[in-house]
C-alpha cells in the first residue's frame, strides 16, 4: 500500500517536473515522509521509474498481444481492435505513457534493452498481422513492416497532442484512429467507412465485422 | 566559426548523454577550451539548446511551409512532397531532430510555447491541405485534423526506429512513407501505387503528378 502511494506520487512528480529534476526528497516531501523511508521500498529513483515502466507494459501489452495472437477474427477486425485498445490504454494512462516514452533514455541499459525488445515484439506481431491481411487479400500495402511502424508511431505520438479537453471522447478518438490504421494498410473497408462513419460505427457497435466489397 | 563548433559538439554530447547530464564543462572539455570561453558565446546550456532548436526549425519548416503554401500542384502531389521532405529532413538531421523532440520539456517556458506554436502551425496547414483534398474529391477521410496528426506522428516517431543501417535508403523510405500518408487520407492513388510501387516511383522521378483513376 505504501509502495503504491510512493509510485503514485513519483508518477505525478516525474510528470510535472521531469524525471531528472525530481529528487527522492521531493517524493518523500509530497508524502510527508523521510528519504530513508522511501529507500526501504526502493533502491533508487531509477528503480521507481523501472517499476512504473513494468506496470505500464504489463497492462498495456498483455491485452494487445492477446488480440494480436488471437486465432479468431479477420485481420481487419483484429487490427481495428488492437488500435482501439492501444489508443484507449494510452488515454487512460496518459501520464505514465508519456513518461514511459520520454524517459526511456534514463532507464538502466539492461532495462532499456528489455523495453526496446518489447517494443520490437509488439511491432513484429503487428507486422505479422498486416502480412496476414495482405496474404488474405484484405490489406493492400507494399511494405507491411513500415506500415506497422507507421501505425505504432501514429498511436505513440498521441502523448504529444492528446488533451482530455479535446474535441473527441476517448472511444470516438480510438475508433477514428483505428479507421486511419485501416487506411494505412490500404483496407477498402476504411474508405467505405470514412465515407459513412456514422453507419459504420453503428455496425461496429453490434460487434460484427464490417462488410467489405470484394476488390 | 567557434560558435558553430560549440553547437556541433554540444549536439553530439546532448545526443549521447542527454541534455540534463551534459555540463558546460563537458562541452568545453570536448573542445579543449574552458567554461568561461563557452560563456562568451552562450549565456547558458539552455541557450545552446535553444539555438540548436532554432536551426532545426528554420531548416525543417521553411521548406515544408513553402510546399504547404504553394499554389501549384494538386493536394495529393503536395502531400506527397511534404511528407517526403519531412522524412528526408528528419533523416539528414537525425540527432538534432531527436533532441528537438525529446528535450522539448527542458526549454524555457517561452521558448517551449514558441515551439508548440510552430508545431501547431504545421499541423494546421497540413489539415488545410487535407481539407482541400477532401473538397476536391481527391482525399476521402472523415476527420482531416486527426489525419494530419496521424501523418505528423508517423513521421515524428521515426526518430525512435530509424537507423542508417536499416534496410531502406532515405529516398526510398521517404517515398514509402509518403505513400502511407496518402493511404491515411484515403487517396485512391496510394492504393494503385502500392500495388505497383516501381512503376509509380519511375513516374514520380519524372516530376509529373501521378495519375489517379476518378473515384
PDB file of C-alpha atoms in Angstrom, chain A residues 27-150:
ATOM      1  CA  UNK A  27       8.880  12.336  -3.424  1.00  0.00           C
ATOM      2  CA  UNK A  28       9.287  11.959   0.340  1.00  0.00           C
ATOM      3  CA  UNK A  29       8.155  15.561   0.853  1.00  0.00           C
ATOM      4  CA  UNK A  30       4.999  15.040  -1.183  1.00  0.00           C
ATOM      5  CA  UNK A  31       4.087  12.156   1.135  1.00  0.00           C
ATOM      6  CA  UNK A  32       5.290  13.758   4.348  1.00  0.00           C
ATOM      7  CA  UNK A  33       7.871  11.019   4.896  1.00  0.00           C
ATOM      8  CA  UNK A  34      11.663  10.993   5.015  1.00  0.00           C
ATOM      9  CA  UNK A  35      14.101   9.943   2.346  1.00  0.00           C
ATOM     10  CA  UNK A  36      15.207   6.811   4.291  1.00  0.00           C
ATOM     11  CA  UNK A  37      11.570   5.753   4.390  1.00  0.00           C
ATOM     12  CA  UNK A  38      11.431   5.792   0.576  1.00  0.00           C
ATOM     13  CA  UNK A  39      14.663   3.803   0.476  1.00  0.00           C
ATOM     14  CA  UNK A  40      13.106   0.984   2.499  1.00  0.00           C
ATOM     15  CA  UNK A  41      10.854   0.397  -0.528  1.00  0.00           C
ATOM     16  CA  UNK A  42      13.030   1.361  -3.482  1.00  0.00           C
ATOM     17  CA  UNK A  43      16.787   1.209  -4.107  1.00  0.00           C
ATOM     18  CA  UNK A  44      16.850   4.406  -6.105  1.00  0.00           C
ATOM     19  CA  UNK A  45      14.885   6.838  -8.186  1.00  0.00           C
ATOM     20  CA  UNK A  46      15.681   4.621 -11.153  1.00  0.00           C
ATOM     21  CA  UNK A  47      14.082   1.598  -9.552  1.00  0.00           C
ATOM     22  CA  UNK A  48      10.900   3.633  -9.048  1.00  0.00           C
ATOM     23  CA  UNK A  49      10.943   4.526 -12.739  1.00  0.00           C
ATOM     24  CA  UNK A  50      11.533   0.891 -13.659  1.00  0.00           C
ATOM     25  CA  UNK A  51       8.593  -0.283 -11.607  1.00  0.00           C
ATOM     26  CA  UNK A  52       6.388   2.344 -13.210  1.00  0.00           C
ATOM     27  CA  UNK A  53       7.547   1.017 -16.557  1.00  0.00           C
ATOM     28  CA  UNK A  54       6.848  -2.570 -15.607  1.00  0.00           C
ATOM     29  CA  UNK A  55       3.284  -1.724 -14.744  1.00  0.00           C
ATOM     30  CA  UNK A  56       2.743   0.259 -17.894  1.00  0.00           C
ATOM     31  CA  UNK A  57       3.995  -2.600 -20.012  1.00  0.00           C
ATOM     32  CA  UNK A  58       2.177  -5.321 -18.172  1.00  0.00           C
ATOM     33  CA  UNK A  59      -1.141  -3.573 -18.579  1.00  0.00           C
ATOM     34  CA  UNK A  60      -0.556  -2.107 -21.995  1.00  0.00           C
ATOM     35  CA  UNK A  61       0.918  -5.074 -23.774  1.00  0.00           C
ATOM     36  CA  UNK A  62      -0.894  -8.031 -22.297  1.00  0.00           C
ATOM     37  CA  UNK A  63      -4.222  -7.095 -23.828  1.00  0.00           C
ATOM     38  CA  UNK A  64      -2.690  -6.080 -27.103  1.00  0.00           C
ATOM     39  CA  UNK A  65      -0.659  -9.240 -27.518  1.00  0.00           C
ATOM     40  CA  UNK A  66      -3.764 -11.266 -26.743  1.00  0.00           C
ATOM     41  CA  UNK A  67      -5.552  -9.683 -29.685  1.00  0.00           C
ATOM     42  CA  UNK A  68      -2.538  -9.991 -31.971  1.00  0.00           C
ATOM     43  CA  UNK A  69      -2.149 -13.663 -31.077  1.00  0.00           C
ATOM     44  CA  UNK A  70      -5.873 -14.427 -31.286  1.00  0.00           C
ATOM     45  CA  UNK A  71      -6.999 -17.106 -33.698  1.00  0.00           C
ATOM     46  CA  UNK A  72     -10.481 -15.791 -34.304  1.00  0.00           C
ATOM     47  CA  UNK A  73     -11.397 -12.664 -36.226  1.00  0.00           C
ATOM     48  CA  UNK A  74     -10.137 -11.497 -39.601  1.00  0.00           C
ATOM     49  CA  UNK A  75      -7.036  -9.310 -39.919  1.00  0.00           C
ATOM     50  CA  UNK A  76      -9.078  -6.141 -40.361  1.00  0.00           C
ATOM     51  CA  UNK A  77     -11.137  -6.828 -37.285  1.00  0.00           C
ATOM     52  CA  UNK A  78      -8.061  -7.615 -35.206  1.00  0.00           C
ATOM     53  CA  UNK A  79      -6.178  -4.556 -36.448  1.00  0.00           C
ATOM     54  CA  UNK A  80      -9.123  -2.396 -35.540  1.00  0.00           C
ATOM     55  CA  UNK A  81      -9.336  -3.939 -32.087  1.00  0.00           C
ATOM     56  CA  UNK A  82      -5.597  -3.584 -31.440  1.00  0.00           C
ATOM     57  CA  UNK A  83      -5.512   0.076 -32.402  1.00  0.00           C
ATOM     58  CA  UNK A  84      -8.609   0.894 -30.394  1.00  0.00           C
ATOM     59  CA  UNK A  85      -7.259  -0.810 -27.302  1.00  0.00           C
ATOM     60  CA  UNK A  86      -3.847   0.793 -27.727  1.00  0.00           C
ATOM     61  CA  UNK A  87      -5.357   4.256 -28.076  1.00  0.00           C
ATOM     62  CA  UNK A  88      -7.696   3.759 -25.137  1.00  0.00           C
ATOM     63  CA  UNK A  89      -4.909   2.464 -22.902  1.00  0.00           C
ATOM     64  CA  UNK A  90      -2.745   5.420 -23.894  1.00  0.00           C
ATOM     65  CA  UNK A  91      -5.501   7.810 -22.932  1.00  0.00           C
ATOM     66  CA  UNK A  92      -6.344   6.095 -19.691  1.00  0.00           C
ATOM     67  CA  UNK A  93      -2.744   6.082 -18.551  1.00  0.00           C
ATOM     68  CA  UNK A  94      -1.696   9.281 -20.215  1.00  0.00           C
ATOM     69  CA  UNK A  95       0.888  10.434 -17.702  1.00  0.00           C
ATOM     70  CA  UNK A  96       2.507   7.056 -17.344  1.00  0.00           C
ATOM     71  CA  UNK A  97       2.634   6.573 -21.102  1.00  0.00           C
ATOM     72  CA  UNK A  98       4.235   9.967 -21.641  1.00  0.00           C
ATOM     73  CA  UNK A  99       6.905   9.276 -19.020  1.00  0.00           C
ATOM     74  CA  UNK A 100       7.430   5.790 -20.372  1.00  0.00           C
ATOM     75  CA  UNK A 101       8.093   7.224 -23.816  1.00  0.00           C
ATOM     76  CA  UNK A 102      10.055  10.302 -22.826  1.00  0.00           C
ATOM     77  CA  UNK A 103      12.222   8.973 -20.024  1.00  0.00           C
ATOM     78  CA  UNK A 104      13.276   5.820 -21.800  1.00  0.00           C
ATOM     79  CA  UNK A 105      16.823   7.078 -22.079  1.00  0.00           C
ATOM     80  CA  UNK A 106      17.044   7.389 -18.299  1.00  0.00           C
ATOM     81  CA  UNK A 107      16.495   3.698 -17.700  1.00  0.00           C
ATOM     82  CA  UNK A 108      19.419   1.422 -16.891  1.00  0.00           C
ATOM     83  CA  UNK A 109      20.911  -0.093 -20.072  1.00  0.00           C
ATOM     84  CA  UNK A 110      19.608  -3.563 -19.211  1.00  0.00           C
ATOM     85  CA  UNK A 111      16.103  -2.278 -18.617  1.00  0.00           C
ATOM     86  CA  UNK A 112      16.220  -0.132 -21.719  1.00  0.00           C
ATOM     87  CA  UNK A 113      17.172  -3.150 -23.771  1.00  0.00           C
ATOM     88  CA  UNK A 114      14.189  -5.009 -22.309  1.00  0.00           C
ATOM     89  CA  UNK A 115      11.838  -2.136 -23.144  1.00  0.00           C
ATOM     90  CA  UNK A 116      13.148  -1.914 -26.699  1.00  0.00           C
ATOM     91  CA  UNK A 117      12.750  -5.677 -27.035  1.00  0.00           C
ATOM     92  CA  UNK A 118       9.108  -5.389 -26.007  1.00  0.00           C
ATOM     93  CA  UNK A 119       8.540  -2.582 -28.479  1.00  0.00           C
ATOM     94  CA  UNK A 120      10.088  -4.727 -31.206  1.00  0.00           C
ATOM     95  CA  UNK A 121       7.995  -7.708 -30.161  1.00  0.00           C
ATOM     96  CA  UNK A 122       4.904  -5.568 -30.486  1.00  0.00           C
ATOM     97  CA  UNK A 123       5.959  -4.131 -33.846  1.00  0.00           C
ATOM     98  CA  UNK A 124       6.866  -7.609 -35.100  1.00  0.00           C
ATOM     99  CA  UNK A 125       3.494  -9.075 -34.198  1.00  0.00           C
ATOM    100  CA  UNK A 126       1.714  -6.126 -35.735  1.00  0.00           C
ATOM    101  CA  UNK A 127       3.762  -6.673 -38.906  1.00  0.00           C
ATOM    102  CA  UNK A 128       2.689 -10.345 -38.940  1.00  0.00           C
ATOM    103  CA  UNK A 129      -0.936  -9.340 -38.616  1.00  0.00           C
ATOM    104  CA  UNK A 130      -0.564  -6.949 -41.564  1.00  0.00           C
ATOM    105  CA  UNK A 131       1.193  -9.629 -43.618  1.00  0.00           C
ATOM    106  CA  UNK A 132      -1.655 -11.969 -42.831  1.00  0.00           C
ATOM    107  CA  UNK A 133      -4.098  -9.337 -44.072  1.00  0.00           C
ATOM    108  CA  UNK A 134      -2.111  -8.870 -47.266  1.00  0.00           C
ATOM    109  CA  UNK A 135      -1.998 -12.624 -47.860  1.00  0.00           C
ATOM    110  CA  UNK A 136      -5.757 -12.815 -47.311  1.00  0.00           C
ATOM    111  CA  UNK A 137      -6.289 -10.046 -49.876  1.00  0.00           C
ATOM    112  CA  UNK A 138      -7.880  -7.771 -47.262  1.00  0.00           C
ATOM    113  CA  UNK A 139      -4.975  -5.338 -46.981  1.00  0.00           C
ATOM    114  CA  UNK A 140      -3.130  -3.693 -49.831  1.00  0.00           C
ATOM    115  CA  UNK A 141       0.162  -2.336 -48.685  1.00  0.00           C
ATOM    116  CA  UNK A 142       3.593  -2.745 -50.227  1.00  0.00           C
ATOM    117  CA  UNK A 143       5.627  -2.766 -47.022  1.00  0.00           C
ATOM    118  CA  UNK A 144       3.891  -4.342 -44.007  1.00  0.00           C
ATOM    119  CA  UNK A 145       6.836  -3.670 -41.708  1.00  0.00           C
ATOM    120  CA  UNK A 146       6.822   0.034 -42.477  1.00  0.00           C
ATOM    121  CA  UNK A 147       3.027   0.127 -42.171  1.00  0.00           C
ATOM    122  CA  UNK A 148       3.376  -1.386 -38.702  1.00  0.00           C
ATOM    123  CA  UNK A 149       5.864   1.342 -37.683  1.00  0.00           C
ATOM    124  CA  UNK A 150       3.561   3.983 -39.158  1.00  0.00           C
TER     125      UNK A 150
END
